Short mmCIF file of C-alpha atoms (C1' of nucleotides) in Angstrom, two decimals:
data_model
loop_
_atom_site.label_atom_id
_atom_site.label_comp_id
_atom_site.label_asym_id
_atom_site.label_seq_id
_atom_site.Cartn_x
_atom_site.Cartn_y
_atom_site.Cartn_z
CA UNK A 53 -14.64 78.22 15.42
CA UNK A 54 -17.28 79.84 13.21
CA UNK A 55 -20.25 77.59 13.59
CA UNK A 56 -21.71 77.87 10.63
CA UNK A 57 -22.51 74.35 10.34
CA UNK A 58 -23.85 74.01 13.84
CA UNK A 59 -26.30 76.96 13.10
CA UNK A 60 -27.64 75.60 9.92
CA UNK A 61 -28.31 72.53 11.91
CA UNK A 62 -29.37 73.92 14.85
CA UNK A 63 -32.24 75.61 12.25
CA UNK A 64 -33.06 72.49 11.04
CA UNK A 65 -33.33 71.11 14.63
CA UNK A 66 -35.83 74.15 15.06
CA UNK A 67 -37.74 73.80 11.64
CA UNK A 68 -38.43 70.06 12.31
CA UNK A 69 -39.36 70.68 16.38
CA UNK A 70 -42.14 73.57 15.05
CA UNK A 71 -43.81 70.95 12.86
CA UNK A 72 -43.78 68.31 15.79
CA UNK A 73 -45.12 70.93 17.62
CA UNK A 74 -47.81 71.98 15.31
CA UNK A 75 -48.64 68.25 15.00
CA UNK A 76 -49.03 68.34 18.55
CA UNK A 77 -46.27 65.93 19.33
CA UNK A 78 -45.38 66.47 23.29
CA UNK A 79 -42.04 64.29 23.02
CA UNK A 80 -39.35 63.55 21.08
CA UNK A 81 -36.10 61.83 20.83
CA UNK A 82 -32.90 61.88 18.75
CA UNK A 83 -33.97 59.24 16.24
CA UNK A 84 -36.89 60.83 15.30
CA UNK A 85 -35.17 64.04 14.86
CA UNK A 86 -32.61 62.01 12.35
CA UNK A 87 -35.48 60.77 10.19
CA UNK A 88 -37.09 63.71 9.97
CA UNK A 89 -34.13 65.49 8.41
CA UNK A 90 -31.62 63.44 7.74
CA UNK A 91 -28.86 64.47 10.43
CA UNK A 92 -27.43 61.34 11.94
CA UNK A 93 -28.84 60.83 15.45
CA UNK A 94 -25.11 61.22 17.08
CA UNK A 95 -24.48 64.50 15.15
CA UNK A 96 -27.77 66.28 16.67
CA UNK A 97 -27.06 64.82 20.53
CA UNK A 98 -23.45 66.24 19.69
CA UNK A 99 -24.94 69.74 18.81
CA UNK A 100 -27.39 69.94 21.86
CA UNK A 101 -24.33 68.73 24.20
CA UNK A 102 -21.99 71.51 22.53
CA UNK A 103 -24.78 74.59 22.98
CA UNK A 104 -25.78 73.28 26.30
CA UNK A 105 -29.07 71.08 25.41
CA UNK A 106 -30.10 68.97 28.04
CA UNK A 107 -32.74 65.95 27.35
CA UNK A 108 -34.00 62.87 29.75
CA UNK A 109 -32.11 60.42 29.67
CA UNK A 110 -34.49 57.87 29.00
CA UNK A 111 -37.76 60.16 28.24
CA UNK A 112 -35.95 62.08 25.01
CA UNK A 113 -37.32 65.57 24.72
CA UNK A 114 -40.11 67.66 25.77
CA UNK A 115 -40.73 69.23 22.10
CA UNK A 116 -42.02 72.73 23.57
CA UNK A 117 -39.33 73.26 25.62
CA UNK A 118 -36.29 71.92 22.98
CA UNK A 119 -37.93 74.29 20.78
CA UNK A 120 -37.72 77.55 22.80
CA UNK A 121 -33.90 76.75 23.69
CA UNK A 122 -33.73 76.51 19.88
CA UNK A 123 -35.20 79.83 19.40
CA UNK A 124 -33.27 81.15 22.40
CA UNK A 125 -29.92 79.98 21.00
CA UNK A 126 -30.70 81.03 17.50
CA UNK A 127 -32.12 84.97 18.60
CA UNK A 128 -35.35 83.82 17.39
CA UNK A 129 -37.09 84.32 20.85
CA UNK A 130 -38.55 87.72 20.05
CA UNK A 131 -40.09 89.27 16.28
CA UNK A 132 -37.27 89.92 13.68
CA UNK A 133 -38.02 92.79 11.79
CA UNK A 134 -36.22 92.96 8.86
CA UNK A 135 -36.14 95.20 5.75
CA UNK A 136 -36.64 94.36 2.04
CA UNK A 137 -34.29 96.41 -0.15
CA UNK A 138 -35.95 95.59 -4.22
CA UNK A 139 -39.19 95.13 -4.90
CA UNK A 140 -38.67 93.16 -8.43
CA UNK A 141 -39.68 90.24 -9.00
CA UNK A 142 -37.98 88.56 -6.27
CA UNK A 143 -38.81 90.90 -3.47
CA UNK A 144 -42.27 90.25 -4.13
CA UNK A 145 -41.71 86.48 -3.80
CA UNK A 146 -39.73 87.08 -0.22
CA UNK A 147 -42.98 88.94 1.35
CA UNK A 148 -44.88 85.85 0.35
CA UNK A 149 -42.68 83.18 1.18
CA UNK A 150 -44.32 80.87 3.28
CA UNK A 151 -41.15 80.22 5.21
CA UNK A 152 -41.41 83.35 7.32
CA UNK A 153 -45.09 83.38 8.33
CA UNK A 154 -44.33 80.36 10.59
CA UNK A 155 -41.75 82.21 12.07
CA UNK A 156 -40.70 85.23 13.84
CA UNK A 157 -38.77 87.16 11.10
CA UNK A 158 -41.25 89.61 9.58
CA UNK A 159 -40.28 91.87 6.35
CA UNK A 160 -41.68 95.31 7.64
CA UNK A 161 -41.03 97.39 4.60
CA UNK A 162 -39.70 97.72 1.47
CA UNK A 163 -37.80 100.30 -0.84
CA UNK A 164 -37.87 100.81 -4.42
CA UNK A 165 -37.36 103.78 -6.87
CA UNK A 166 -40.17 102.00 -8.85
CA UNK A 167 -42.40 102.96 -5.66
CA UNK A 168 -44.38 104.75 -7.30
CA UNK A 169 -45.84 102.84 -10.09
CA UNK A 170 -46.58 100.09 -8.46
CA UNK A 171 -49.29 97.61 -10.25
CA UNK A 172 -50.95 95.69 -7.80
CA UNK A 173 -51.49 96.97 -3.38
CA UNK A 174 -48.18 95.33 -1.77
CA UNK A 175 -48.74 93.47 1.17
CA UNK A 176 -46.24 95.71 2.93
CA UNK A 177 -45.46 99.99 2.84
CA UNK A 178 -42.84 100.50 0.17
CA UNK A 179 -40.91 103.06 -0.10
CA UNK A 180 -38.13 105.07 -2.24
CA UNK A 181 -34.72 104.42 -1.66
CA UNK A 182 -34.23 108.21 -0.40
CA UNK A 183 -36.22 107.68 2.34
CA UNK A 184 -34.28 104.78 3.98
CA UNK A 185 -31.89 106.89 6.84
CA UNK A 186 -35.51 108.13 8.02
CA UNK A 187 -37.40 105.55 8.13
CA UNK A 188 -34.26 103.45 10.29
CA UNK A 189 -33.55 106.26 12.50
CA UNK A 190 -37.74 105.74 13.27
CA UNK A 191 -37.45 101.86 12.83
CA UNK A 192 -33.75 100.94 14.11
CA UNK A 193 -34.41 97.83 12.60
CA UNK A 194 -30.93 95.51 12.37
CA UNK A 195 -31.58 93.14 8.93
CA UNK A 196 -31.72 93.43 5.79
CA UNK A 197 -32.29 91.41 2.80
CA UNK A 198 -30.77 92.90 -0.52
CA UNK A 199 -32.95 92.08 -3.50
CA UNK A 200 -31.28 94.69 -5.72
CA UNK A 201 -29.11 94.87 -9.10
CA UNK A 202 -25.71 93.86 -8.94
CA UNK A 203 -24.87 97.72 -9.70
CA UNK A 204 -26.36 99.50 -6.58
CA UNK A 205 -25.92 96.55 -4.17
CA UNK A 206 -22.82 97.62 -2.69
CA UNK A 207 -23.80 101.76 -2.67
CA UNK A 208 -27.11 100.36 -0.94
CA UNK A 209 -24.91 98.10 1.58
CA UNK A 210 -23.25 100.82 2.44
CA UNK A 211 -25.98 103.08 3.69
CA UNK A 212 -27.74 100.76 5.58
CA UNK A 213 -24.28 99.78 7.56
CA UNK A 214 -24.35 103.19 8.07
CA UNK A 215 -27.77 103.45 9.56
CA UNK A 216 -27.17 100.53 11.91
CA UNK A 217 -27.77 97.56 9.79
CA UNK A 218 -25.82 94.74 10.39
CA UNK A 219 -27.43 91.68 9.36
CA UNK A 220 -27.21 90.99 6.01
CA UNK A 221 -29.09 88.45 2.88
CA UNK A 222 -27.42 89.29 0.04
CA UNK A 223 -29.17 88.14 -3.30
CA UNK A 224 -26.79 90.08 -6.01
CA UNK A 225 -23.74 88.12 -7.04
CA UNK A 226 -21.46 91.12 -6.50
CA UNK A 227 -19.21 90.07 -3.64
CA UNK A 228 -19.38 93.00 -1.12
CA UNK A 229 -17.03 94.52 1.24
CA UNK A 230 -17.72 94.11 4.64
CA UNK A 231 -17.14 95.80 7.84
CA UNK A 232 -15.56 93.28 10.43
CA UNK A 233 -19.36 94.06 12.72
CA UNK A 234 -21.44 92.92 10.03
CA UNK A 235 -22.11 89.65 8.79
CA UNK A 236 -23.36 88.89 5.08
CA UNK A 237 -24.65 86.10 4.22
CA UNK A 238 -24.75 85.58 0.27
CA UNK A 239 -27.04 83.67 -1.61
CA UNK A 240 -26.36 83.05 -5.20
CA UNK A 241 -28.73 81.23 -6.66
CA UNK A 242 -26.59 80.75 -10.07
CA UNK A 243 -23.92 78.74 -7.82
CA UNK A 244 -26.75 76.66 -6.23
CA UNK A 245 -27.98 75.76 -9.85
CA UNK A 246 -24.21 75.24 -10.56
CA UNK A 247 -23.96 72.52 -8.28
CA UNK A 248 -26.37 70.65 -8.83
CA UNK A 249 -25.06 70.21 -12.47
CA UNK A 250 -21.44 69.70 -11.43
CA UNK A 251 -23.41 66.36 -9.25
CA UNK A 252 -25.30 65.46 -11.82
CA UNK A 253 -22.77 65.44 -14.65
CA UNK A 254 -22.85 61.82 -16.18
CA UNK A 255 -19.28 61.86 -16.34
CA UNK A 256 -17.64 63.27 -13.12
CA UNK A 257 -14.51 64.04 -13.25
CA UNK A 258 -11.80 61.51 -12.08
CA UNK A 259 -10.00 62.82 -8.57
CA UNK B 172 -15.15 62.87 -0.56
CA UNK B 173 -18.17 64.96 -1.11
CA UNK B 174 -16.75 67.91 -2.52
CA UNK B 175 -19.65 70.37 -1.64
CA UNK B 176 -17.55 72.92 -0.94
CA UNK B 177 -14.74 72.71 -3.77
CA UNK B 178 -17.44 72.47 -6.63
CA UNK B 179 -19.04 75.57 -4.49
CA UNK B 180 -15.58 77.63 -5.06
CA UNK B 181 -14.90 76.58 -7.94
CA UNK B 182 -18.30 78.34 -9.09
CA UNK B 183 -16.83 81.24 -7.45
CA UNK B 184 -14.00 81.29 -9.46
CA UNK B 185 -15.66 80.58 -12.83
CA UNK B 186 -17.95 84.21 -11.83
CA UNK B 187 -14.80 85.89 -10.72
CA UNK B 188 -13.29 85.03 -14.44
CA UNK B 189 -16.08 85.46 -16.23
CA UNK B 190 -15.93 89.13 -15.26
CA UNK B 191 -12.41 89.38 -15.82
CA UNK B 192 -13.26 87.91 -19.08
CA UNK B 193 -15.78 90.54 -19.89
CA UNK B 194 -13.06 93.43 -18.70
CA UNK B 195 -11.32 92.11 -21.45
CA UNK B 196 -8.27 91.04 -18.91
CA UNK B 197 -6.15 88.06 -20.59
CA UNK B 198 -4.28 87.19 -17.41
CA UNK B 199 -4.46 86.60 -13.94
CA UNK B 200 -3.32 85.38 -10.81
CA UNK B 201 -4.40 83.33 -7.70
CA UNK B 202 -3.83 86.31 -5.47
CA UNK B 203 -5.91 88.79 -7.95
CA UNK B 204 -8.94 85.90 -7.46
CA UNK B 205 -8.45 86.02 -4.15
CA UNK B 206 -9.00 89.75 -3.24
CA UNK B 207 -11.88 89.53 -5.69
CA UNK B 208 -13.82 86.91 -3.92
CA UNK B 209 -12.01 86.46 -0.40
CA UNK B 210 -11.02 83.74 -0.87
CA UNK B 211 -7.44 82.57 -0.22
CA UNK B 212 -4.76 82.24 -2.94
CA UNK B 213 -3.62 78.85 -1.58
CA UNK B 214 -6.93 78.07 -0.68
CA UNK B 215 -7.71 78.80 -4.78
CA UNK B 216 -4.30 77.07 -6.06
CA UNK B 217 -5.03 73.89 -4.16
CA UNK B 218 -8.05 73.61 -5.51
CA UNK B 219 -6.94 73.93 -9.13
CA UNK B 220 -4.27 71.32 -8.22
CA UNK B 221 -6.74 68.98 -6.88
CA UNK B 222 -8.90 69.63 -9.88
CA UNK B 223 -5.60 69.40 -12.24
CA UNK B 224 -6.06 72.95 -13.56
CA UNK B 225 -2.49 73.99 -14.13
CA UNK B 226 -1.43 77.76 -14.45
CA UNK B 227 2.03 79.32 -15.93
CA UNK B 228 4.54 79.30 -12.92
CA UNK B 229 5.30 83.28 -12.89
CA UNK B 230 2.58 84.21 -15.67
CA UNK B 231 -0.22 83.04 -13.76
CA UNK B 232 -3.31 82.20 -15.37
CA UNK B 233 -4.59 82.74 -18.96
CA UNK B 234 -8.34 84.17 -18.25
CA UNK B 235 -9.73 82.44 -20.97
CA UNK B 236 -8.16 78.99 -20.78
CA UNK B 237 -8.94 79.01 -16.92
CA UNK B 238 -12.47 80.24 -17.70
CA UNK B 239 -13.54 77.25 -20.05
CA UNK B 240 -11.46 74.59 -18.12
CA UNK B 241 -13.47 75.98 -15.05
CA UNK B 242 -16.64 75.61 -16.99
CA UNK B 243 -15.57 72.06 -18.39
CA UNK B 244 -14.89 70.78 -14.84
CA UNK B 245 -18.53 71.94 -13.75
CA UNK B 246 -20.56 70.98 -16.88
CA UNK B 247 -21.06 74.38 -18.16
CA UNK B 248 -19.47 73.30 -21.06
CA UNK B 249 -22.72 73.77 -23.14
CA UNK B 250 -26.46 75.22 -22.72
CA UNK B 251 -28.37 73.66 -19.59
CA UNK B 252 -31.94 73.86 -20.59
CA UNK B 253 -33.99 73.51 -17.34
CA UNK B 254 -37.95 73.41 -16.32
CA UNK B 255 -39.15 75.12 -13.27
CA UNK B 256 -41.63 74.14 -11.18
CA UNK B 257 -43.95 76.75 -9.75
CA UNK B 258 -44.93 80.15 -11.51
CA UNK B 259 -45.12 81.90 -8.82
CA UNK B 260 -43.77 84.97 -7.69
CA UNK B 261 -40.68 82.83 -7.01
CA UNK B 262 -40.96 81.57 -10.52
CA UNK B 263 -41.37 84.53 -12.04
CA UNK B 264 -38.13 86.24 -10.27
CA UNK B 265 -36.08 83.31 -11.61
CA UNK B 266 -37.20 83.62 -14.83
CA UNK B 267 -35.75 87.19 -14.76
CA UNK B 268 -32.66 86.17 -12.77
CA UNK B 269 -30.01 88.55 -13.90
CA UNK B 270 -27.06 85.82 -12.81
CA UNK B 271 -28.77 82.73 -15.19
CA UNK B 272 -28.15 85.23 -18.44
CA UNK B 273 -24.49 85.65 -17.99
CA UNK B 274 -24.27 81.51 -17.63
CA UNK B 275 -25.51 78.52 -19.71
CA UNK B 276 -28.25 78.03 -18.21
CA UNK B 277 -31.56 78.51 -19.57
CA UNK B 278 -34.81 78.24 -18.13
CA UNK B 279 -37.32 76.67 -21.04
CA UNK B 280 -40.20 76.01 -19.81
CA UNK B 281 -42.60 76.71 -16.32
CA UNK B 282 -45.26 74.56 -15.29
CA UNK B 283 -48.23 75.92 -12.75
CA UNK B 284 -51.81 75.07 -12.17
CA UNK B 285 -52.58 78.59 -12.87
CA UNK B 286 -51.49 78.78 -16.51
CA UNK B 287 -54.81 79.61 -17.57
CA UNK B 288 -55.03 83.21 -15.42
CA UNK B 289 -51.82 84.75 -16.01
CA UNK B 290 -51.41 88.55 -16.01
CA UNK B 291 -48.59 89.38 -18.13
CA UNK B 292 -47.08 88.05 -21.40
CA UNK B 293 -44.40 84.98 -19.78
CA UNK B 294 -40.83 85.27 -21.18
CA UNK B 295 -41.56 81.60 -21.36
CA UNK B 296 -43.84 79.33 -22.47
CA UNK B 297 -45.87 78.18 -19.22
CA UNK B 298 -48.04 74.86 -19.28
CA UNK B 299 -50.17 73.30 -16.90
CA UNK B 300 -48.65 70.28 -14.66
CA UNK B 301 -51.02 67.12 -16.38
CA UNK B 302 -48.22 68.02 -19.49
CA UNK B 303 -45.24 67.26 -17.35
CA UNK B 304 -44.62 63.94 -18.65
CA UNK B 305 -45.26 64.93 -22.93
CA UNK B 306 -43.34 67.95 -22.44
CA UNK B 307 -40.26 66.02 -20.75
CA UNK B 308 -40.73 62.95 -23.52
CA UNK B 309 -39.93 65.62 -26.19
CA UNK B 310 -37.73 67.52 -24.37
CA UNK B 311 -35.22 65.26 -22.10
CA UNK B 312 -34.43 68.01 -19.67
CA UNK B 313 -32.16 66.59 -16.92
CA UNK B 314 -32.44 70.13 -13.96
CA UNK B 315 -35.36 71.27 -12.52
CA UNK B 316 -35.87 74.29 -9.77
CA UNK B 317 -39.10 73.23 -7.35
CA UNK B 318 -40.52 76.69 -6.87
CA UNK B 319 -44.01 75.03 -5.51
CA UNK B 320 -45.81 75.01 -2.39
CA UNK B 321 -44.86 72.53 0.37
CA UNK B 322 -47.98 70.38 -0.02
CA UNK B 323 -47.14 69.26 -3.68
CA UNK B 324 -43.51 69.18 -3.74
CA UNK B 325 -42.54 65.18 -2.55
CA UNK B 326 -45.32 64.56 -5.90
CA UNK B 327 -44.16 66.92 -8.50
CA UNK B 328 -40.23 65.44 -7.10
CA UNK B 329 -41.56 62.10 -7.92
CA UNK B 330 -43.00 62.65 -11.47
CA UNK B 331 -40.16 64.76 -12.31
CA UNK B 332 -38.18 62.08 -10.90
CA UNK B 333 -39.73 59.68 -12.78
CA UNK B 334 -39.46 61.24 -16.21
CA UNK B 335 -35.80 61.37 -16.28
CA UNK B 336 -34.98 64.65 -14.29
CA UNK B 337 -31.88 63.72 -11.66
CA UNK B 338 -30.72 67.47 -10.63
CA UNK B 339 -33.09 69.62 -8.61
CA UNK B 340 -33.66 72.83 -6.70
CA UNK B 341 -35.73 72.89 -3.89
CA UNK B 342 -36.94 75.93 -2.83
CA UNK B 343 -39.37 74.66 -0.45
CA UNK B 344 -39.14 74.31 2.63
CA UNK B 345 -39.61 69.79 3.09
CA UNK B 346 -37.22 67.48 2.92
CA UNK B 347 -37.67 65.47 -0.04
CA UNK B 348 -37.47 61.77 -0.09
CA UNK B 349 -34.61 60.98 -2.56
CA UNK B 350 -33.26 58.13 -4.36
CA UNK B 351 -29.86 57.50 -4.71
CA UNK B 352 -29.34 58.67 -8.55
CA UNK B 353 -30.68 62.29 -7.51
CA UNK B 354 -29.40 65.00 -6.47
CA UNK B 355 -31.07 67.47 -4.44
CA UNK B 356 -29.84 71.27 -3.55
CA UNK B 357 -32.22 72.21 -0.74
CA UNK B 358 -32.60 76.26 -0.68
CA UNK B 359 -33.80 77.13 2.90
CA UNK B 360 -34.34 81.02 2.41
CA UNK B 361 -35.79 81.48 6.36
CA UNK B 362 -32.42 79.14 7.57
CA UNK B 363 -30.35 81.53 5.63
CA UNK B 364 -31.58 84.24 6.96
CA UNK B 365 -31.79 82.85 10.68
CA UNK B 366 -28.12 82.06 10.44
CA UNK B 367 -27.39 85.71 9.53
CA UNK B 368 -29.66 86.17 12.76
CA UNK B 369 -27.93 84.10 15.30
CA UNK B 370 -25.01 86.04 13.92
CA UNK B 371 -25.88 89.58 14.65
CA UNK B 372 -26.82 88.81 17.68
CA UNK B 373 -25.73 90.99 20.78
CA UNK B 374 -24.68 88.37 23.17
CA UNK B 375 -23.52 85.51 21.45
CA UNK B 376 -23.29 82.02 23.56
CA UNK B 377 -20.92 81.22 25.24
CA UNK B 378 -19.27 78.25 23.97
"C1'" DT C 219 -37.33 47.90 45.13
"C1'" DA C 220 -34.38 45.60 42.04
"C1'" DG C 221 -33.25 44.50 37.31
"C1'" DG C 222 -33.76 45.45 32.47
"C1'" DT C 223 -33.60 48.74 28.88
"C1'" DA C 224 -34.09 52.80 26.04
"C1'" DA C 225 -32.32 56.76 25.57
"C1'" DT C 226 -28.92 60.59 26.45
"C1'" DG C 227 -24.22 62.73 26.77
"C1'" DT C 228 -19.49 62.90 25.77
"C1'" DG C 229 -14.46 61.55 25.48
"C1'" DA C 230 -11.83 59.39 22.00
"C1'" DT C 231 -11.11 58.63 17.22
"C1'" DA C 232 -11.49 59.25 12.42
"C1'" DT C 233 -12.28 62.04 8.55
"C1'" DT C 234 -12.49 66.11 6.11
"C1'" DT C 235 -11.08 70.59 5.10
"C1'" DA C 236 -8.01 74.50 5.25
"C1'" DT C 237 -3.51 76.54 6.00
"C1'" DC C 238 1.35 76.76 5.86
"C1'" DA C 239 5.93 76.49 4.22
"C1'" DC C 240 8.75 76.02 0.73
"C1'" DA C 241 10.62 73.72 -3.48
"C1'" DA C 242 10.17 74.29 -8.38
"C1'" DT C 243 10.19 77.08 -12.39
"C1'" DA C 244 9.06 80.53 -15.94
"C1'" DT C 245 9.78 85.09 -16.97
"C1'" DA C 246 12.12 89.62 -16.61
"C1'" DC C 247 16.17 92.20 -16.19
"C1'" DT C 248 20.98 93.30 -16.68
"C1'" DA D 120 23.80 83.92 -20.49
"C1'" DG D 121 23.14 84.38 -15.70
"C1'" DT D 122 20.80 86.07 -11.72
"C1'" DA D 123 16.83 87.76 -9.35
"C1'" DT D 124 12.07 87.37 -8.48
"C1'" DA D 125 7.25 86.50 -8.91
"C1'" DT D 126 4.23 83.02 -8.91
"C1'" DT D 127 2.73 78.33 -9.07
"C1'" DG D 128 2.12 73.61 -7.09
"C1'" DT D 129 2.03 70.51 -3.35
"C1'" DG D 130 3.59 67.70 0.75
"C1'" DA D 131 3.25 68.40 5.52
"C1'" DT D 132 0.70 70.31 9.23
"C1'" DA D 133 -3.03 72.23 11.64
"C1'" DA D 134 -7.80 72.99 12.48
"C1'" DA D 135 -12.46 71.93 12.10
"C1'" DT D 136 -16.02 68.70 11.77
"C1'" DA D 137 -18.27 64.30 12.08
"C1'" DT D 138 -18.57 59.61 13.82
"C1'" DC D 139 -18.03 56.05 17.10
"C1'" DA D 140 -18.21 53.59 21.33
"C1'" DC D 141 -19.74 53.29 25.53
"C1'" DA D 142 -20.60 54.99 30.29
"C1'" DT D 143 -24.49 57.04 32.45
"C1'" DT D 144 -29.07 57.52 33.94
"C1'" DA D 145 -34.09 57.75 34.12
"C1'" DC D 146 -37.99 55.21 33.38
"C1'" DC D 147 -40.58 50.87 33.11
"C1'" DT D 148 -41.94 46.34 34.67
"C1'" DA D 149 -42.50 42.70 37.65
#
DNA sequence: TAGGTAATGTGATATTTATCACAATATACT
DNA sequence: AGTATATTGTGATAAATATCACATTACCTA
């Protein structure tokens, strides 16, 4: 079993309990949950029951406390740091992205060999590339989120897995090789692009 | 049949030939695919089959014949001009995205409130939302990525929707209301990189 | 406090997806 | 030409995932 699914989902579950919660909303039930995001009712009971989720049987769910099992199940129970390897065009658009403030995961620093002619004050320390087996021996922090050209990405992989690294987002379409005690997730935004045109083809193709 | 995750391999496979391609190598085989992208070889030859892609029984494949039937069966048959949404420093990444240049698909034209204040010289043109609708009378483009904040999104969806676009990206972070005749890629960058979270985590749960 | 009901929780079932095992066949070799 | 062999192609099987059906239970109402 590898979960995968179940974690997306269970993230979802998570995302959708924060805003009830920031709405103020004390309870909640299945339904609601469904409507919200679009997971059948049955399917999110079915992932509660399977990581241990308990509700009330007739009261649903106390949103505060569904959301901190969330965050316990998922590791999100403490700060994340995580490390931004790039500082292009895209890097810049992770340390903004709103998705994180809400969150725990925080993008600490960043390295670059551009570092030093930098336009505009980053909202976080950047640094050159040399300086990353220092600065994680200092900051043993475990994630990383590769932001860099297809060329260095694996060279780059490699040091950080060797300075304790294991988590991985990786951004370049190069399809790295991984030590079993690391996990990469890859996100290719080509492919994403690519299907949504295979779906909205006129013509699909006849299976 | 949903096919989410065929149409997502068999994007893999078009970028593992398109390299091969560009190595100048004229033939190939399932198993050479397969240690390129980890994927399995009869993982890789059933999908062909299912997708009627036929290879040479002991010659294997013919790069470029595989390449364009792999592009035919995903649409990528001929340029994909599409709009994005949101000029940003999300836009602005995706606009330099190294993986759209090798493809067919072309980013014409951004759209953001704060056309009239830009920095730098865009690669592309960049117009202010009110000429959404014009724009997309004169130019019928069917993708478009949503690069825009949270609080806009369901209304730039809906005009969008409206004027004829079907295939989207959504980079943020709502669910979007959808009718049927849509098609909707949600990119969750914080769920990606919680499921890379939950796992590295030390103690997994016990399931 | 007893009955009605809204919700959960989960075994059973169905569906989807991936893997396996091997028959078929095109090429290479002698 | 005939045999060996590499590689495809696919039915059968296994595994994973999602859905269904319904028993259970906690709350509400009278």
């Amino acid at each position: 079993m590898h979960f995968k699914n179940h974690v997306t989902r269970l993230s979802q579950y998570k995302a959708a309990l924060q805003r009830l919660d920031n709405n103020n909303v004390e309870r909640t039930h299945a339904e609601t949950i469904s409507t919200y995001i679009g997971i059948p009712a049955t399917q999110i009971r079915k992932d509660f029951s399977l990581f241990g989720i308990r509700g009330n049987k007739r009261g649903g769910y106390n949103v505060k406390d569904l959301l901190e099992e969330l965050k316990n199940i998922l590791g999100l129970n403490r700060d994340i740091p995580v490390i931004l390897l790039g500082y292009g065009n895209l890097g810049k658009a992770l340390t903004r992205y709103q998705g994180f403030h809400e969150g725990c995961v925080r993008i600490v620093a960043a390295f670059d060999p551009g570092v030093g002619v930098l336009s505009s004050q980053p909202p976080i320390p950047v640094y050159p590339p040399a300086s990353i087996p220092k600065f994680l021996k200092n900051n043993p922090v475990k994630h990383a989120i590769l932001a860099v050209p297809n060329e260095v990405a694996q060279a780059i992989f490699d040091e950080l897995y060797e300075n304790g690294v294991r988590g991985f987002i990786n951004f370049s379409t190069v399809s790295l090789n991984v030590p079993e005690d690391a996990y990469v997730n890859n996100v290719d935004l080509e492919l994403e692009l690519e299907t949504v045109i295979y779906y909205t083809k006129e013509s699909k193709n006849k299976v």
